[in-house]
mmCIF file of C-alpha atoms in Angstrom:
data_model
loop_
_atom_site.group_PDB
_atom_site.id
_atom_site.type_symbol
_atom_site.label_atom_id
_atom_site.label_comp_id
_atom_site.label_asym_id
_atom_site.label_seq_id
_atom_site.Cartn_x
_atom_site.Cartn_y
_atom_site.Cartn_z
ATOM 1 C CA MET A 15 52.469 -26.704 88.006
ATOM 2 C CA ILE A 16 51.983 -23.208 87.489
ATOM 3 C CA ALA A 17 54.173 -20.493 87.674
ATOM 4 C CA VAL A 18 53.359 -16.760 87.036
ATOM 5 C CA GLU A 19 56.674 -14.597 87.659
ATOM 6 C CA ASN A 20 55.401 -10.910 87.550
ATOM 7 C CA LEU A 21 52.947 -10.901 85.685
ATOM 8 C CA HIS A 22 50.696 -7.279 84.163
ATOM 9 C CA MET A 23 47.738 -7.054 82.408
ATOM 10 C CA HIS A 24 46.757 -3.560 81.277
ATOM 11 C CA PHE A 25 43.304 -2.108 79.196
ATOM 12 C CA GLY A 26 44.664 0.557 78.620
ATOM 13 C CA GLY A 27 45.020 3.149 82.079
ATOM 14 C CA ILE A 28 43.519 0.324 83.996
ATOM 15 C CA ARG A 29 46.059 -2.064 85.641
ATOM 16 C CA ALA A 30 44.134 -4.854 85.993
ATOM 17 C CA VAL A 31 46.991 -7.101 87.041
ATOM 18 C CA ASP A 32 49.816 -5.545 88.570
ATOM 19 C CA SER A 33 53.066 -7.337 88.770
ATOM 20 C CA ALA A 34 51.345 -10.783 90.277
ATOM 21 C CA SER A 35 53.576 -13.774 91.104
ATOM 22 C CA LEU A 36 52.415 -17.309 92.113
ATOM 23 C CA THR A 37 52.876 -20.805 92.402
ATOM 24 C CA ILE A 38 49.816 -23.670 91.919
ATOM 25 C CA GLU A 39 51.403 -26.780 93.239
ATOM 26 C CA GLN A 40 50.677 -30.192 91.449
ATOM 27 C CA GLY A 41 48.465 -31.989 93.281
ATOM 28 C CA SER A 42 46.778 -29.393 95.207
ATOM 29 C CA ILE A 43 43.574 -27.500 95.750
ATOM 30 C CA THR A 44 44.423 -23.617 95.684
ATOM 31 C CA GLY A 45 42.064 -20.859 96.668
ATOM 32 C CA LEU A 46 42.430 -17.350 94.565
ATOM 33 C CA ILE A 47 40.278 -15.403 96.807
ATOM 34 C CA GLY A 48 39.776 -11.353 97.030
ATOM 35 C CA PRO A 49 36.967 -8.384 96.616
ATOM 36 C CA ASN A 50 35.334 -7.393 93.526
ATOM 37 C CA GLY A 51 37.513 -5.793 91.028
ATOM 38 C CA ALA A 52 40.997 -7.878 92.417
ATOM 39 C CA GLY A 53 41.898 -9.115 89.121
ATOM 40 C CA LYS A 54 41.574 -12.827 89.948
ATOM 41 C CA THR A 55 39.137 -13.175 86.496
ATOM 42 C CA THR A 56 42.052 -11.181 84.577
ATOM 43 C CA LEU A 57 44.800 -13.628 85.965
ATOM 44 C CA PHE A 58 43.100 -16.747 85.099
ATOM 45 C CA ASN A 59 42.113 -15.206 81.782
ATOM 46 C CA VAL A 60 45.761 -14.929 81.124
ATOM 47 C CA ILE A 61 46.519 -17.811 82.547
ATOM 48 C CA ALA A 62 44.174 -19.789 80.878
ATOM 49 C CA GLY A 63 45.394 -17.620 77.097
ATOM 50 C CA VAL A 64 42.482 -15.526 76.659
ATOM 51 C CA HIS A 65 44.726 -12.497 77.349
ATOM 52 C CA LYS A 66 47.937 -12.443 76.314
ATOM 53 C CA PRO A 67 49.831 -10.915 79.206
ATOM 54 C CA THR A 68 51.237 -6.559 78.863
ATOM 55 C CA SER A 69 54.527 -8.053 80.455
ATOM 56 C CA GLY A 70 55.333 -11.040 82.702
ATOM 57 C CA LYS A 71 55.466 -15.197 82.416
ATOM 58 C CA VAL A 72 53.120 -17.911 82.433
ATOM 59 C CA TYR A 73 54.751 -21.453 83.354
ATOM 60 C CA LEU A 74 53.304 -24.716 83.056
ATOM 61 C CA ASP A 75 55.619 -27.855 84.764
ATOM 62 C CA GLY A 76 58.404 -25.521 83.689
ATOM 63 C CA GLU A 77 57.658 -24.938 80.521
ATOM 64 C CA ASP A 78 57.164 -21.020 79.033
ATOM 65 C CA VAL A 79 53.426 -20.826 78.164
ATOM 66 C CA THR A 80 52.906 -17.084 78.121
ATOM 67 C CA GLY A 81 50.787 -15.647 75.331
ATOM 68 C CA LEU A 82 49.781 -19.622 74.086
ATOM 69 C CA THR A 83 45.860 -19.661 72.799
ATOM 70 C CA PRO A 84 43.279 -21.179 74.630
ATOM 71 C CA HIS A 85 43.525 -24.582 72.413
ATOM 72 C CA GLU A 86 47.111 -24.771 72.477
ATOM 73 C CA LEU A 87 47.378 -25.136 76.424
ATOM 74 C CA PHE A 88 43.718 -27.096 76.140
ATOM 75 C CA ALA A 89 46.111 -29.576 74.419
ATOM 76 C CA LYS A 90 48.624 -29.524 77.069
ATOM 77 C CA GLY A 91 46.128 -30.096 79.982
ATOM 78 C CA VAL A 92 45.039 -26.878 80.756
ATOM 79 C CA LEU A 93 41.312 -25.876 81.732
ATOM 80 C CA ARG A 94 39.051 -23.368 82.583
ATOM 81 C CA THR A 95 35.738 -23.379 83.685
ATOM 82 C CA PHE A 96 33.475 -19.909 84.021
ATOM 83 C CA GLN A 97 31.408 -18.574 86.423
ATOM 84 C CA ILE A 98 28.540 -18.105 83.952
ATOM 85 C CA ALA A 99 28.266 -22.593 82.597
ATOM 86 C CA HIS A 100 28.929 -22.617 78.893
ATOM 87 C CA GLU A 101 27.375 -25.759 77.966
ATOM 88 C CA PHE A 102 25.528 -26.890 74.503
ATOM 89 C CA SER A 103 21.993 -26.103 75.486
ATOM 90 C CA THR A 104 20.462 -28.164 72.631
ATOM 91 C CA LEU A 105 22.404 -31.215 73.404
ATOM 92 C CA THR A 106 21.804 -33.811 75.794
ATOM 93 C CA VAL A 107 24.122 -34.036 78.971
ATOM 94 C CA ARG A 108 25.622 -37.215 77.705
ATOM 95 C CA GLU A 109 26.056 -35.569 74.215
ATOM 96 C CA ASN A 110 28.175 -32.415 76.070
ATOM 97 C CA LEU A 111 30.581 -34.703 77.116
ATOM 98 C CA MET A 112 30.884 -36.419 74.005
ATOM 99 C CA THR A 113 32.011 -33.174 72.372
ATOM 100 C CA VAL A 114 34.974 -32.958 74.679
ATOM 101 C CA PRO A 115 37.501 -34.976 73.521
ATOM 102 C CA ALA A 116 39.807 -33.846 70.961
ATOM 103 C CA GLY A 117 41.104 -35.252 67.387
ATOM 104 C CA GLN A 118 37.877 -37.633 66.721
ATOM 105 C CA SER A 119 37.815 -39.101 63.900
ATOM 106 C CA GLY A 120 34.332 -37.944 62.994
ATOM 107 C CA GLU A 121 35.484 -34.517 62.655
ATOM 108 C CA HIS A 122 37.604 -35.554 59.330
ATOM 109 C CA LEU A 123 35.850 -35.912 56.000
ATOM 110 C CA LEU A 124 37.927 -38.773 54.909
ATOM 111 C CA ASP A 125 37.821 -40.624 57.426
ATOM 112 C CA VAL A 126 33.591 -40.050 57.683
ATOM 113 C CA TRP A 127 33.714 -41.760 54.007
ATOM 114 C CA LEU A 128 36.139 -44.290 53.811
ATOM 115 C CA ARG A 129 36.243 -45.250 57.508
ATOM 116 C CA PRO A 130 33.171 -45.268 59.511
ATOM 117 C CA GLY A 131 33.960 -48.309 61.771
ATOM 118 C CA LYS A 132 36.631 -46.528 63.153
ATOM 119 C CA ILE A 133 34.278 -43.855 64.204
ATOM 120 C CA ARG A 134 31.678 -46.326 65.196
ATOM 121 C CA ALA A 135 33.911 -47.728 67.614
ATOM 122 C CA GLN A 136 35.364 -44.277 68.585
ATOM 123 C CA GLU A 137 32.245 -43.279 69.568
ATOM 124 C CA VAL A 138 31.412 -46.287 71.447
ATOM 125 C CA ALA A 139 34.401 -45.621 73.720
ATOM 126 C CA ILE A 140 33.839 -41.820 74.190
ATOM 127 C CA GLY A 141 30.290 -42.865 75.200
ATOM 128 C CA ALA A 142 31.532 -45.704 77.839
ATOM 129 C CA ARG A 143 33.762 -42.761 79.277
ATOM 130 C CA ALA A 144 31.344 -40.516 79.399
ATOM 131 C CA ASP A 145 28.892 -42.820 81.265
ATOM 132 C CA GLU A 146 31.579 -43.240 83.760
ATOM 133 C CA VAL A 147 31.630 -39.887 84.222
ATOM 134 C CA ILE A 148 27.617 -39.181 84.730
ATOM 135 C CA GLU A 149 28.234 -42.049 87.277
ATOM 136 C CA PHE A 150 30.725 -40.077 89.156
ATOM 137 C CA LEU A 151 29.326 -36.990 89.842
ATOM 138 C CA LYS A 152 25.711 -38.569 89.876
ATOM 139 C CA LEU A 153 24.309 -37.174 86.950
ATOM 140 C CA GLU A 154 22.091 -40.409 85.910
ATOM 141 C CA PRO A 155 18.920 -39.045 86.125
ATOM 142 C CA VAL A 156 19.796 -35.998 83.639
ATOM 143 C CA ALA A 157 22.073 -38.067 81.260
ATOM 144 C CA GLY A 158 19.314 -37.591 78.697
ATOM 145 C CA GLU A 159 18.191 -34.033 79.443
ATOM 146 C CA LEU A 160 18.748 -31.050 77.363
ATOM 147 C CA ALA A 161 21.424 -29.551 78.631
ATOM 148 C CA GLY A 162 19.906 -26.151 78.646
ATOM 149 C CA ASN A 163 16.848 -27.298 80.776
ATOM 150 C CA LEU A 164 19.393 -28.067 83.473
ATOM 151 C CA SER A 165 19.698 -26.247 87.028
ATOM 152 C CA GLY A 166 22.354 -23.554 88.026
ATOM 153 C CA GLY A 167 24.082 -26.644 90.032
ATOM 154 C CA GLN A 168 23.584 -29.233 87.708
ATOM 155 C CA LYS A 169 25.221 -26.858 85.048
ATOM 156 C CA LYS A 170 28.141 -26.978 87.128
ATOM 157 C CA LEU A 171 28.611 -30.313 87.965
ATOM 158 C CA LEU A 172 28.367 -30.863 83.758
ATOM 159 C CA GLU A 173 31.400 -28.153 83.261
ATOM 160 C CA LEU A 174 33.083 -30.185 85.893
ATOM 161 C CA GLY A 175 32.499 -33.367 83.550
ATOM 162 C CA ARG A 176 33.382 -31.725 80.829
ATOM 163 C CA THR A 177 36.914 -31.198 82.435
ATOM 164 C CA MET A 178 36.943 -35.066 82.922
ATOM 165 C CA MET A 179 36.413 -35.976 79.772
ATOM 166 C CA ALA A 180 39.874 -34.205 78.403
ATOM 167 C CA GLU A 181 41.633 -35.582 81.680
ATOM 168 C CA PRO A 182 43.313 -32.252 82.496
ATOM 169 C CA ARG A 183 46.762 -32.010 84.231
ATOM 170 C CA VAL A 184 45.111 -28.425 86.162
ATOM 171 C CA VAL A 185 42.161 -27.186 85.955
ATOM 172 C CA LEU A 186 41.271 -23.151 86.621
ATOM 173 C CA LEU A 187 37.552 -22.782 88.554
ATOM 174 C CA ASP A 188 35.569 -19.732 88.292
ATOM 175 C CA GLU A 189 33.249 -19.288 91.093
ATOM 176 C CA VAL A 190 31.648 -22.931 91.100
ATOM 177 C CA GLY A 191 29.616 -22.077 94.364
ATOM 178 C CA ALA A 192 27.896 -19.151 92.400
ATOM 179 C CA GLY A 193 24.167 -19.517 91.709
ATOM 180 C CA VAL A 194 24.645 -23.310 93.504
ATOM 181 C CA ASN A 195 22.278 -24.322 96.173
ATOM 182 C CA ARG A 196 23.977 -26.032 99.322
ATOM 183 C CA THR A 197 23.028 -29.349 98.333
ATOM 184 C CA LEU A 198 24.127 -29.604 95.053
ATOM 185 C CA LEU A 199 27.550 -27.118 96.266
ATOM 186 C CA LYS A 200 27.713 -30.286 98.138
ATOM 187 C CA ASP A 201 28.058 -32.503 95.646
ATOM 188 C CA ILE A 202 30.175 -30.519 93.733
ATOM 189 C CA ALA A 203 32.374 -29.720 96.232
ATOM 190 C CA GLY A 204 33.059 -33.756 97.102
ATOM 191 C CA ALA A 205 33.382 -34.669 93.433
ATOM 192 C CA ILE A 206 36.429 -32.156 93.263
ATOM 193 C CA LEU A 207 37.848 -34.091 96.600
ATOM 194 C CA ARG A 208 37.677 -36.960 95.036
ATOM 195 C CA LEU A 209 38.910 -35.720 91.593
ATOM 196 C CA ASN A 210 41.894 -34.473 93.906
ATOM 197 C CA LEU A 211 42.385 -37.441 95.986
ATOM 198 C CA HIS A 212 42.116 -40.549 94.188
ATOM 199 C CA HIS A 213 42.898 -38.546 90.587
ATOM 200 C CA GLY A 214 45.325 -36.689 91.169
ATOM 201 C CA TYR A 215 43.590 -33.563 89.567
ATOM 202 C CA THR A 216 45.326 -29.946 90.234
ATOM 203 C CA PHE A 217 42.690 -27.244 90.770
ATOM 204 C CA CYS A 218 42.813 -23.582 91.567
ATOM 205 C CA ILE A 219 39.448 -22.283 93.006
ATOM 206 C CA ILE A 220 37.732 -18.581 92.266
ATOM 207 C CA GLU A 221 35.612 -18.397 95.242
ATOM 208 C CA HIS A 222 33.874 -15.954 97.369
ATOM 209 C CA ASP A 223 32.191 -18.412 99.631
ATOM 210 C CA MET A 224 35.280 -18.777 102.005
ATOM 211 C CA GLU A 225 33.222 -21.605 103.944
ATOM 212 C CA LEU A 226 33.486 -23.227 100.408
ATOM 213 C CA ILE A 227 37.547 -22.338 100.762
ATOM 214 C CA SER A 228 37.865 -23.929 104.035
ATOM 215 C CA LEU A 229 36.873 -27.136 102.952
ATOM 216 C CA LEU A 230 38.842 -27.107 99.809
ATOM 217 C CA CYS A 231 41.609 -25.497 99.479
ATOM 218 C CA ASP A 232 44.724 -24.920 101.013
ATOM 219 C CA PRO A 233 46.860 -22.815 100.488
ATOM 220 C CA VAL A 234 44.832 -19.637 99.860
ATOM 221 C CA ILE A 235 45.978 -17.119 97.719
ATOM 222 C CA VAL A 236 44.819 -13.434 97.995
ATOM 223 C CA MET A 237 44.526 -10.350 95.595
ATOM 224 C CA ALA A 238 43.700 -6.987 96.018
ATOM 225 C CA GLU A 239 44.224 -4.416 93.302
ATOM 226 C CA GLY A 240 45.778 -6.800 90.813
ATOM 227 C CA LYS A 241 48.433 -7.625 93.381
ATOM 228 C CA VAL A 242 48.786 -11.179 95.093
ATOM 229 C CA LEU A 243 48.464 -9.559 98.620
ATOM 230 C CA MET A 244 49.300 -12.677 101.031
ATOM 231 C CA GLN A 245 49.821 -16.366 100.830
ATOM 232 C CA GLY A 246 48.541 -18.976 103.487
ATOM 233 C CA SER A 247 46.080 -21.682 105.128
ATOM 234 C CA PRO A 248 42.407 -20.414 105.046
ATOM 235 C CA PRO A 249 42.756 -19.281 109.324
ATOM 236 C CA GLU A 250 46.027 -17.440 108.410
ATOM 237 C CA VAL A 251 43.864 -15.721 105.624
ATOM 238 C CA ARG A 252 40.907 -15.484 107.742
ATOM 239 C CA SER A 253 43.128 -13.739 110.400
ATOM 240 C CA ASP A 254 45.151 -11.276 108.907
ATOM 241 C CA GLU A 255 44.517 -7.495 109.087
ATOM 242 C CA ARG A 256 45.377 -6.349 105.164
ATOM 243 C CA VAL A 257 43.024 -9.129 103.924
ATOM 244 C CA ILE A 258 40.083 -7.595 106.576
ATOM 245 C CA GLU A 259 41.201 -4.183 105.377
ATOM 246 C CA ALA A 260 41.351 -5.439 101.606
ATOM 247 C CA TYR A 261 37.728 -6.744 102.211
ATOM 248 C CA LEU A 262 36.196 -4.419 104.387
ATOM 249 C CA GLY A 263 38.412 -1.434 104.035
ATOM 250 C CA ARG A 264 39.869 -1.004 107.469
ATOM 251 C CA GLY A 265 42.321 -2.980 109.679
ATOM 252 C CA LEU A 266 41.025 -4.721 112.727
ATOM 253 C CA VAL A 267 38.973 -3.000 114.908
ATOM 254 C CA THR A 268 40.580 -2.555 118.351
ATOM 255 C CA ARG A 269 39.476 -3.398 121.406
ATOM 256 C CA GLU A 270 38.615 0.312 122.459
ATOM 257 C CA GLU A 271 36.575 1.008 119.611
ATOM 258 C CA ARG A 272 34.978 -2.290 120.295
ATOM 259 C CA THR A 273 33.745 -1.033 123.376
ATOM 260 C CA SER A 274 33.165 2.907 122.799
#
């Protein structure tokens, strides 16, 4: 679904992404891990069109989409969420969901004047879809609540719901578990799995919670110092000495060192 080839993203003398190449297979839940400063979020920002890369290519299902803007990529089905949720705090949960679909008739002044019936019919259809998403994510108790009043975990569920309203091809999730209590984290993980298994969503997830990565992701891509260090299954990643060194700053401890 996504292919990144020899990608570089430099900020002055800082090489945030340095010759990174990777693939995100259609229908997969791919994990992206690495220590702080590894370049994970910058890579997401390049794929999602927030940054235009210094060099390299990004392909979506074989199409070169390098340098396209976020709204152009949104139209092609690429959605990105953020570590800190970007909800409309003064709108309700349901209203937040209803703002997502593009090209709504109510956005056009002539339709407002000349085709109010068309607008009402479209709003009914979008509202029905929003209600389906609310039910899927078990957000019924807060459907009428202002989004700014939600807990951190509920806001992450709302972010996931907003992606559902756009019916994306691939979703880039940035630290979906950050600041979320374990109960709501289980709900979020369950929703991601259901969307992947039953609706065919492709996900790539940045996450520091290795328990969540092990539950959801295969394969897992490891970045360090702007480069792709390795890719493998969660057990392979956890046992790889290069990964341990990247996280801990040293290689595997030898038996002699453990017993000395």
